[in-house]
mmCIF file of C-alpha atoms in Angstrom:
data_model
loop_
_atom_site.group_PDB
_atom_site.id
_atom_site.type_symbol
_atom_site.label_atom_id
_atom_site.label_comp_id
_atom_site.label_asym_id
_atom_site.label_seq_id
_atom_site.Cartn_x
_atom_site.Cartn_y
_atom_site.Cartn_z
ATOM 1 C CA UNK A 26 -79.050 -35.431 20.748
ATOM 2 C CA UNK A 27 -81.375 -32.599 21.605
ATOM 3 C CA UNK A 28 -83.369 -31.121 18.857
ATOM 4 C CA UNK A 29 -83.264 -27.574 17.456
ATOM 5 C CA UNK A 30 -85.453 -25.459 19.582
ATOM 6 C CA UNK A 31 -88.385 -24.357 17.538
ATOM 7 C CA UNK A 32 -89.361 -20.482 16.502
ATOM 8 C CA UNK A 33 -92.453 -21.209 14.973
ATOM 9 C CA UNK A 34 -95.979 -22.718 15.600
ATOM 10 C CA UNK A 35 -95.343 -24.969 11.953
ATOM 11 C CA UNK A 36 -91.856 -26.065 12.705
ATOM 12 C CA UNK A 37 -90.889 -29.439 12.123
ATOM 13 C CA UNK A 38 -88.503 -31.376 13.914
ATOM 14 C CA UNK A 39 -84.624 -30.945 13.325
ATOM 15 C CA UNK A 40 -81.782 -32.442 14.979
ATOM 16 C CA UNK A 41 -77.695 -33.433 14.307
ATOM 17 C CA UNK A 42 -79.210 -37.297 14.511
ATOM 18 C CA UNK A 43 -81.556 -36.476 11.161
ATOM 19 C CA UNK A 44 -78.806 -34.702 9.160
ATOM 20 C CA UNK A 45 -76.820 -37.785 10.054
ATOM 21 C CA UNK A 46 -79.786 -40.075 8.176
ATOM 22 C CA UNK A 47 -80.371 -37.736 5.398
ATOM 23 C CA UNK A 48 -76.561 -37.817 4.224
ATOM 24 C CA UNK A 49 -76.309 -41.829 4.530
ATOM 25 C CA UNK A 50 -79.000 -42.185 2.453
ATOM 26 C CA UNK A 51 -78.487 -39.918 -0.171
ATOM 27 C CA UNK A 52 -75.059 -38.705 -0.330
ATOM 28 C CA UNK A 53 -73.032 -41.502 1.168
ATOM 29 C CA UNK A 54 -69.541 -39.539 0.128
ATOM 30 C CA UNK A 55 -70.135 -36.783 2.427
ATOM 31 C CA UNK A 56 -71.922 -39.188 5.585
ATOM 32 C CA UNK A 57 -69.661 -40.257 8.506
ATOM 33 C CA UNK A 58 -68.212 -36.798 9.444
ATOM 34 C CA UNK A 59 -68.539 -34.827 12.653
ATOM 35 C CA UNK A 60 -72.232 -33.138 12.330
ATOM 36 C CA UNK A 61 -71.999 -29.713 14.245
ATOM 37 C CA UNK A 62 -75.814 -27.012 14.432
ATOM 38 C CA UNK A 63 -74.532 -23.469 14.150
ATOM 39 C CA UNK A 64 -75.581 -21.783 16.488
ATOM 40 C CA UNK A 65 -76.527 -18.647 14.408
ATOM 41 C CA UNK A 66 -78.748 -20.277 12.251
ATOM 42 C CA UNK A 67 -81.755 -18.092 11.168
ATOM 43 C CA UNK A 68 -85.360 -17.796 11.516
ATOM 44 C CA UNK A 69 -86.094 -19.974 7.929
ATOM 45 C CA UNK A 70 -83.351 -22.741 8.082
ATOM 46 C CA UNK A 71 -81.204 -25.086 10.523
ATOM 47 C CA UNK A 72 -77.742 -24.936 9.510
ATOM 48 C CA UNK A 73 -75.112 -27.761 10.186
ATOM 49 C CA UNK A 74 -71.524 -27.717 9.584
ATOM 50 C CA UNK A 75 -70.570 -31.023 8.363
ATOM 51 C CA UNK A 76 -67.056 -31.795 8.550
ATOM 52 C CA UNK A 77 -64.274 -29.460 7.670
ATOM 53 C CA UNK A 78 -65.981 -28.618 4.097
ATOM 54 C CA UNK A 79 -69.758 -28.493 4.105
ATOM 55 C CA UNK A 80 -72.302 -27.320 5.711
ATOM 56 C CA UNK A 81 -76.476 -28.995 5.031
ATOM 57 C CA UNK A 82 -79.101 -26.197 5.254
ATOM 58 C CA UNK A 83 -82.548 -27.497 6.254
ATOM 59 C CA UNK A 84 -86.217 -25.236 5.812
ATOM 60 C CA UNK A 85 -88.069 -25.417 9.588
ATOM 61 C CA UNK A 86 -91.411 -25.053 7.926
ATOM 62 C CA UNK A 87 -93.250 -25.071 4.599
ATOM 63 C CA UNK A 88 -93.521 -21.890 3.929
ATOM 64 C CA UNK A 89 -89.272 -21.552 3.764
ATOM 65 C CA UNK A 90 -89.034 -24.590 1.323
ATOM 66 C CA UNK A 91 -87.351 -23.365 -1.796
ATOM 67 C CA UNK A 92 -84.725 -21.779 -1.060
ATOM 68 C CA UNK A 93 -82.275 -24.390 -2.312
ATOM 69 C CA UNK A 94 -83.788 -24.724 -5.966
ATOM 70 C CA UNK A 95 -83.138 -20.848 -6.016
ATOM 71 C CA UNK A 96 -79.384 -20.593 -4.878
ATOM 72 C CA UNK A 97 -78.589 -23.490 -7.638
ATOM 73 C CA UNK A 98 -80.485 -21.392 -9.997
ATOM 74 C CA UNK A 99 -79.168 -17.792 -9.113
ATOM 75 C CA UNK A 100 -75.878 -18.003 -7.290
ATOM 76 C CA UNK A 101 -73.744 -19.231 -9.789
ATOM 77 C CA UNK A 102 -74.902 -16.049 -12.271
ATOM 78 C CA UNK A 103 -74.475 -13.805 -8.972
ATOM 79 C CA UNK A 104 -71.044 -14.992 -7.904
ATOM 80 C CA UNK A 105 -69.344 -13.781 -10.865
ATOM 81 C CA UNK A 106 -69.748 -10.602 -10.428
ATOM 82 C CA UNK A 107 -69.631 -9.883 -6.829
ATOM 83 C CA UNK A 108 -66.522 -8.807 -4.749
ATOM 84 C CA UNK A 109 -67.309 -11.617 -1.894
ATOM 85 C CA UNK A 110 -67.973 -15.187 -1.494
ATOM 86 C CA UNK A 111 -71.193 -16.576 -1.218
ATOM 87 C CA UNK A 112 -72.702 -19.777 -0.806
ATOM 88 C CA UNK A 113 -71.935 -22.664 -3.348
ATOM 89 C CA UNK A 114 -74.646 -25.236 -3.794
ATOM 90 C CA UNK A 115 -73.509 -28.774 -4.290
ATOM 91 C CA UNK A 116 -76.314 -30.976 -4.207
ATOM 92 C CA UNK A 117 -80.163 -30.737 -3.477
ATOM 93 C CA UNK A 118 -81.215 -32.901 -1.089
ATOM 94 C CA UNK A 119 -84.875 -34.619 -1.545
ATOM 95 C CA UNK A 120 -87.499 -35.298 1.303
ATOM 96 C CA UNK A 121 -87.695 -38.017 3.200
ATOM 97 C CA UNK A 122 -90.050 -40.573 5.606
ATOM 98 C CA UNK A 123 -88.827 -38.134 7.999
ATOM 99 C CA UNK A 124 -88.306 -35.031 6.733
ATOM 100 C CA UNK A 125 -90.718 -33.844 4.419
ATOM 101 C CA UNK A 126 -88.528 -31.013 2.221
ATOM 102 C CA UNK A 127 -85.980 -30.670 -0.164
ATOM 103 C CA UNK A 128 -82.696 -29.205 1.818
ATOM 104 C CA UNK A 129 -78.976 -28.507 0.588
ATOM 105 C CA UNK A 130 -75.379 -29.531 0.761
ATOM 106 C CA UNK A 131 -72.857 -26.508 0.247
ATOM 107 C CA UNK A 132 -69.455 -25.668 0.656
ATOM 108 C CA UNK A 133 -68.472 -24.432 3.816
ATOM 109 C CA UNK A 134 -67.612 -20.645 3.805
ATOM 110 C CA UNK A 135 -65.097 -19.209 6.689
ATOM 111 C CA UNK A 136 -65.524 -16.455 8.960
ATOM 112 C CA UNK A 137 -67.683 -15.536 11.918
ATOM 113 C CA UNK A 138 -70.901 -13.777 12.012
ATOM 114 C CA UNK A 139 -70.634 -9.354 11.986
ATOM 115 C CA UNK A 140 -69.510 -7.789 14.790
ATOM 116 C CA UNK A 141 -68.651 -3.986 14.379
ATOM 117 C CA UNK A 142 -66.410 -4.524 17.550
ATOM 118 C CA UNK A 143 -64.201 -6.658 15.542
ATOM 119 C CA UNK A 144 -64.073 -4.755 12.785
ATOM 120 C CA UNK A 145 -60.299 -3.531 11.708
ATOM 121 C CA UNK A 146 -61.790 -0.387 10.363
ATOM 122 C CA UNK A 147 -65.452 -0.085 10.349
ATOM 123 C CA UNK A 148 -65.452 2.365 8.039
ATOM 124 C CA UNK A 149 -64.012 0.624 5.541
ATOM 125 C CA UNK A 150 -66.099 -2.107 6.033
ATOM 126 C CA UNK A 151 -69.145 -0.077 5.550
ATOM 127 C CA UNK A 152 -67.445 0.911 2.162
ATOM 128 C CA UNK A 153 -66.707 -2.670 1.311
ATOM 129 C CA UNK A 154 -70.726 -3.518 1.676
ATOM 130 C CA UNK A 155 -71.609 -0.586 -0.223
ATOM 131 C CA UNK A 156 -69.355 -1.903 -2.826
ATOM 132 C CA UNK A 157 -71.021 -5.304 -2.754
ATOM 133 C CA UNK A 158 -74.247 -3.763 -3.185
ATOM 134 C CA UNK A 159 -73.762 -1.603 -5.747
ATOM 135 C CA UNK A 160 -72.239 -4.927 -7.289
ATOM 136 C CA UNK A 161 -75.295 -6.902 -6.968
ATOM 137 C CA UNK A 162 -77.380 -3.929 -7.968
ATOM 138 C CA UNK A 163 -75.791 -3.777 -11.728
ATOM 139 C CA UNK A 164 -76.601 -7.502 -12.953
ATOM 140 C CA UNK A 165 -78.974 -7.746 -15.256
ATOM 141 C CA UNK A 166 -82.553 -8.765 -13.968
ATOM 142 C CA UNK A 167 -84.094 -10.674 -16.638
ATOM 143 C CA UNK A 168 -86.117 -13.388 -15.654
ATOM 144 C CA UNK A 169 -85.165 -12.355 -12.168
ATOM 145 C CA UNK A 170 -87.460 -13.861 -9.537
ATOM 146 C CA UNK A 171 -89.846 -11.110 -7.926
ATOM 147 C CA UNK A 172 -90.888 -10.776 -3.945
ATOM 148 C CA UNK A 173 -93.798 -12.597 -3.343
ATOM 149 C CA UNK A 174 -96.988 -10.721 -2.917
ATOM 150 C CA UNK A 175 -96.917 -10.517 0.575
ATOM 151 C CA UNK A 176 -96.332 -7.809 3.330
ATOM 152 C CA UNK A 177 -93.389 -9.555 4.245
ATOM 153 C CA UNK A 178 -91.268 -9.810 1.259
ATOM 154 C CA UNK A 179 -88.265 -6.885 1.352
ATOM 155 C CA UNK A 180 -87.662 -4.468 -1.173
ATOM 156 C CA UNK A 181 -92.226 -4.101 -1.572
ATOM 157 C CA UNK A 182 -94.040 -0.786 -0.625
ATOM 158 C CA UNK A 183 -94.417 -0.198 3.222
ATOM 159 C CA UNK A 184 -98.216 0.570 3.236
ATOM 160 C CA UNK A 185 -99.395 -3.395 3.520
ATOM 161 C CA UNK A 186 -97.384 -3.424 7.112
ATOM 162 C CA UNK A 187 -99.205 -0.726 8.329
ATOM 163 C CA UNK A 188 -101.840 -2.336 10.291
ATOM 164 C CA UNK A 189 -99.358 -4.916 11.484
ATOM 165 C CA UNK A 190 -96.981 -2.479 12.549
ATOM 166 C CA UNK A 191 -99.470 -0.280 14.359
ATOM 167 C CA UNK A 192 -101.134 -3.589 16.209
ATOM 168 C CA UNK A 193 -97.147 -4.365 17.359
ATOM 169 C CA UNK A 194 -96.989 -1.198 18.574
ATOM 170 C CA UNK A 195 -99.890 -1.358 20.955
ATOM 171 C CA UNK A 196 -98.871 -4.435 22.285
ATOM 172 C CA UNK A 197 -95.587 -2.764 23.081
ATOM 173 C CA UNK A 198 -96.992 0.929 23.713
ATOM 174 C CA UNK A 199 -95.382 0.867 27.571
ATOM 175 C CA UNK A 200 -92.266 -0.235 26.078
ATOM 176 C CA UNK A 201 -91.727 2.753 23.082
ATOM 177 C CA UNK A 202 -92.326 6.415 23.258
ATOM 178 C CA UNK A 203 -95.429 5.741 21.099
ATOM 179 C CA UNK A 204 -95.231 9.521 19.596
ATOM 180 C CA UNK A 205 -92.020 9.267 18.396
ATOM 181 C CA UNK A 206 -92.153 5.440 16.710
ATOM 182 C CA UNK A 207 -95.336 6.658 15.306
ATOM 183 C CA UNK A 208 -93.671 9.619 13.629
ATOM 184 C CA UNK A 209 -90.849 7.594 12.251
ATOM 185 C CA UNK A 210 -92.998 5.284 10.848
ATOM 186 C CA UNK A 211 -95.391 7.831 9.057
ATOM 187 C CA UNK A 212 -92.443 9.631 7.978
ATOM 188 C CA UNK A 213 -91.666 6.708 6.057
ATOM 189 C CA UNK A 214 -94.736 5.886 4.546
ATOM 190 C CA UNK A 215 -94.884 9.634 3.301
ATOM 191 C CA UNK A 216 -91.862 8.540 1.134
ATOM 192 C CA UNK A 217 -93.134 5.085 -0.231
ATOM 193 C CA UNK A 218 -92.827 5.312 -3.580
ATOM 194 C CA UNK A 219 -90.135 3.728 -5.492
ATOM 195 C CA UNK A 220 -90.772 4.463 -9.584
ATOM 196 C CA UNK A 221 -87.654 3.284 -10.962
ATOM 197 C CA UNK A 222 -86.143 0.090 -11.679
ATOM 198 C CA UNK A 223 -86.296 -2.948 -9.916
ATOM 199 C CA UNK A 224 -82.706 -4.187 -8.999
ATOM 200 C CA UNK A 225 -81.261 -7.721 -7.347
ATOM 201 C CA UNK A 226 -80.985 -7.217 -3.963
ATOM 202 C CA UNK A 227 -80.082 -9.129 -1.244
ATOM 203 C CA UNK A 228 -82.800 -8.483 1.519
ATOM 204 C CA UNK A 229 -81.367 -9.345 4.197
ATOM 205 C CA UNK A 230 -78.046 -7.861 5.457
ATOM 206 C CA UNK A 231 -78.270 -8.583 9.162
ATOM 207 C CA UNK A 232 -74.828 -9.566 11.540
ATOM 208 C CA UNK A 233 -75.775 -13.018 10.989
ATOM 209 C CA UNK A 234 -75.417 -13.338 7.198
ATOM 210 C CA UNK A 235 -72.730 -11.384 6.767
ATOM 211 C CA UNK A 236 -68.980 -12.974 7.467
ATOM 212 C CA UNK A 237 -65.979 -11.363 8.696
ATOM 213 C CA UNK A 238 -62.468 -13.307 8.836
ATOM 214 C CA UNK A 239 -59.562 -11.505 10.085
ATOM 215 C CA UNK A 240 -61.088 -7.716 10.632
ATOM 216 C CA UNK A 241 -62.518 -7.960 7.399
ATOM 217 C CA UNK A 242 -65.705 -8.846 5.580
ATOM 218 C CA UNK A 243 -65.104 -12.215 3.946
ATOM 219 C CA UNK A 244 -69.040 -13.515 2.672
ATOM 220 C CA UNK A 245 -72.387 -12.946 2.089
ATOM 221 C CA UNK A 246 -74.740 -15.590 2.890
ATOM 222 C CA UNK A 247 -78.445 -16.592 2.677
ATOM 223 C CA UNK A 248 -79.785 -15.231 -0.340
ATOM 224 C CA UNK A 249 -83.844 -16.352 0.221
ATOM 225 C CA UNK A 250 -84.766 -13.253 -0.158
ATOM 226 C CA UNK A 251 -82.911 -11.862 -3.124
ATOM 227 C CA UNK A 252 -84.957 -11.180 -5.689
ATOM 228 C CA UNK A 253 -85.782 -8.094 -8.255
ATOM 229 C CA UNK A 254 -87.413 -4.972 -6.389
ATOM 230 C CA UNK A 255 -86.822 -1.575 -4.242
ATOM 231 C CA UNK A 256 -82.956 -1.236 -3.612
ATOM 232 C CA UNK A 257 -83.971 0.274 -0.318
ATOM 233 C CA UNK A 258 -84.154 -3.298 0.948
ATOM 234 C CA UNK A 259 -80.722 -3.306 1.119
ATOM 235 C CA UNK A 260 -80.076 -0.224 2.848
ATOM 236 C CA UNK A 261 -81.418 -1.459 5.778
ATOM 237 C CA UNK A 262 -77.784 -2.441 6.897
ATOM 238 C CA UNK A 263 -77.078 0.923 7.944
ATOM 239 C CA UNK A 264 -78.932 0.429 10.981
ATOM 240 C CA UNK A 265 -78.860 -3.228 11.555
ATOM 241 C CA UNK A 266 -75.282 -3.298 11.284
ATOM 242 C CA UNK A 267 -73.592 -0.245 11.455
ATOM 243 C CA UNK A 268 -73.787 3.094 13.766
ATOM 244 C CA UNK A 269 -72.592 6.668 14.092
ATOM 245 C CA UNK A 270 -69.575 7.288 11.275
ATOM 246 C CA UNK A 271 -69.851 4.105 9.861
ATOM 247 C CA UNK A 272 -73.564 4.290 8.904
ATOM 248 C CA UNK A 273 -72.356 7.847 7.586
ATOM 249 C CA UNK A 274 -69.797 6.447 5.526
ATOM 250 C CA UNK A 275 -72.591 3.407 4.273
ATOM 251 C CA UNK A 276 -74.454 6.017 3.134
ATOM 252 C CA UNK A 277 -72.442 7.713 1.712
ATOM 253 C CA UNK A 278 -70.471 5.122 -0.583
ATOM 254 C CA UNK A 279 -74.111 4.070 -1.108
ATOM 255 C CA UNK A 280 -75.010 7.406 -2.443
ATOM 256 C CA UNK A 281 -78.698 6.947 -0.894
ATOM 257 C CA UNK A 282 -80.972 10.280 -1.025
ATOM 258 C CA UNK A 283 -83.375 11.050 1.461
ATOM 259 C CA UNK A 284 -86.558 8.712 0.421
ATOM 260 C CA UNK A 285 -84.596 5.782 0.030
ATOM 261 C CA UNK A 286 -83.546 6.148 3.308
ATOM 262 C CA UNK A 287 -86.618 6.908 4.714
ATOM 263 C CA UNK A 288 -87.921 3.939 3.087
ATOM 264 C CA UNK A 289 -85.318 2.020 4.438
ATOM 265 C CA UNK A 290 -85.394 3.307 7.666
ATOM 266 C CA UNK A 291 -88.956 2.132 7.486
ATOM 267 C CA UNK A 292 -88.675 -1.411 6.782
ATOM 268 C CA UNK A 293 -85.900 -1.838 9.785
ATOM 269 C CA UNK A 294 -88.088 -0.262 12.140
ATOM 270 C CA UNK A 295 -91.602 -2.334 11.066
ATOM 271 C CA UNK A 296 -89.662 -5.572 11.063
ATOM 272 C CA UNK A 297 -88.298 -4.898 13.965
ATOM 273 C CA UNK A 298 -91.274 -3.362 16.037
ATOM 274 C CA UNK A 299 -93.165 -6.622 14.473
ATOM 275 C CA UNK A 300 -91.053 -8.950 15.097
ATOM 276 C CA UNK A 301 -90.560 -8.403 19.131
ATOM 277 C CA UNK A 302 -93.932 -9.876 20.459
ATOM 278 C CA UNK A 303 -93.844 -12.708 17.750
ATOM 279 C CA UNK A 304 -90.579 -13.643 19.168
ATOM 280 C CA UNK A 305 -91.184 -13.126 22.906
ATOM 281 C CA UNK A 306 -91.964 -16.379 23.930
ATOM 282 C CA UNK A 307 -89.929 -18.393 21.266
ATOM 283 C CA UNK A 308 -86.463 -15.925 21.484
ATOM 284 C CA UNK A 309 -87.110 -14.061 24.494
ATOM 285 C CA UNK A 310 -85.428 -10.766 24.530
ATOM 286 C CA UNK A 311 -85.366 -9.683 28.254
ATOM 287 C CA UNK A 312 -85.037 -5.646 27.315
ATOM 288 C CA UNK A 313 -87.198 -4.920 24.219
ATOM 289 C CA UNK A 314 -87.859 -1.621 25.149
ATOM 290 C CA UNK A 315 -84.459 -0.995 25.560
ATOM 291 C CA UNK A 316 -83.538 -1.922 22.158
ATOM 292 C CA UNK A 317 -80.443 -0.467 21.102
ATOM 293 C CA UNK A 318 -81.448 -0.970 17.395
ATOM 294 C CA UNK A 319 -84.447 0.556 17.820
ATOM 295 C CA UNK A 320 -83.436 3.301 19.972
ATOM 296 C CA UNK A 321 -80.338 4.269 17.967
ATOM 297 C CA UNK A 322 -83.047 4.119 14.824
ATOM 298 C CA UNK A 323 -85.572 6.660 16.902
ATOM 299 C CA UNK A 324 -82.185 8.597 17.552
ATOM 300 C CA UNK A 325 -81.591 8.662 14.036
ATOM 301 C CA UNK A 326 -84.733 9.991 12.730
ATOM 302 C CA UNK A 327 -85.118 12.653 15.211
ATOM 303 C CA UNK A 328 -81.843 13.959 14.423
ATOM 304 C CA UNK A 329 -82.900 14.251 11.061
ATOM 305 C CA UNK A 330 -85.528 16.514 12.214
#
């Protein structure tokens, strides 16, 4: 079988054929079954369907190792009070002679990644996630785990990405209106300050961990970057997954003022600007000027005036 193609210099090899050895030798019940990749896996883990029931998550590289000690920690306090499914952990899976970190068995959850086209009534939808986030946002945080000090880690103060965000930008200055990304961006940084707080948030609401069965939402999946900090982190699903009256009816369910959304707005345009010539030669995107994210975001803000 062919193996996973990589998206990062520190990847390590993954294939169907290793999932396959992993579950013979330590969980026998659940070996012998059909071993399928999704196809939307993520940037930080391979995902397999196994069988009707499961599906085995596996870290590409060190640095996304983890993430299964934290959903058995986290997700059954989360779950109870949230209005969709989310993963369930079963098992934690230990390293092997070749595989060298710990990687999960959970239930299989339903449903097919976002697509506002498929939507029964997008803005309900965007009223459902509000809901969910509002959800998450009331449990209690103690002895909540924290973003790592990092640039990277959602739901932190903008400033650190600066430098990143500006050298992005001038490897993709005949690709942008530089003028205008540049005022977004230091429009946002004029409002990054978050004093109240910190809440659970998810981090990462993006098509691909969100699930929709039948028109409507049905889970929320891949929580590695939930964690205590600035609720703007999750406001960034207005523009990675909604547009036009159902971003207006996110935001307003949300009940987000004006620096939280700049914030926001912030974080979806650095990681996005930042993550187009990292991903060039690994997930080539043949139009990244041409964005529609991004251009709907520059839209956005100028609108805004």
């Amino acid at each position: 079988m062919s193996k996973v193609a990589k998206l990062h210099d520190d990847e390590v090899e993954i294939d169907a054929q290793l999932v396959a050895r992993l579950l013979a030798e330590q969980f026998p019940q659940w070996s012998g079954a059909p071993i399928e990749v999704v196809t939307a896996s993520g940037t930080d883990n391979v995902t397999f369907r196994v069988g009707e029931d499961l599906a085995v998550r596996l870290p590409r590289t060190p640095g996304t190792q983890g993430q299964v000690e934290k959903d058995l920690a986290w997700l059954p306090k989360l779950a109870p009070h949230l209005p969709l499914a989310v993963p369930e952990p079963l098992a934690l899976g230990e390293p092997s002679a070749d595989y060298p970190f710990t990687w999960g068995v959970y239930r299989w959850l339903e449903g097919e990644p976002f697509d506002l086209d498929q939507l029964a009534d997008p803005n309900a939808t965007a009223r459902d996630l509000a809901e969910f986030i509002r959800c998450l946002q009331t449990v209690d945080t103690t002895d909540a785990p924290v973003p790592p000090d990092n640039p990277f880690s959602r739901g932190t103060p903008l400033a650190p990405r600066d430098a990143m965000f500006r050298e992005a930008l001038d490897q993709l200055r005949d690709e942008f209106d530089v003028e205008l990304v540049l005022a977004a961006w230091e429009a946002s940084l004029a409002a990054d300050t978050y004093t109240g707080p910190p809440r659970w948030v998810h981090g990462d609401l993006m098509s691909g961990n969100i699930l929709v069965a039948n028109g409507n939402l049905s889970a929320v999946i891949d929580f590695a970057t939930a964690w205590a900090a600035d609720p703007a982190a999750d406001v960034l699903a207005a523009w990675w997954i909604f547009e036009g009256d159902s971003r207006r009816a996110f935001r307003e369910a949300l009940e987000v003022d004006s620096t939280t959304w700049a914030r926001a707005r912030g974080w979806a345009l650095s990681a996005s600007m930042i993550a187009i010539p990292y991903y060039r030669t690994r997930r080539p995107d043949p139009n990244p000027g041409e964005h529609p994210f991004i251009t709907d975001l520059l839209n956005d803000f100028t609108a805004e005036g």
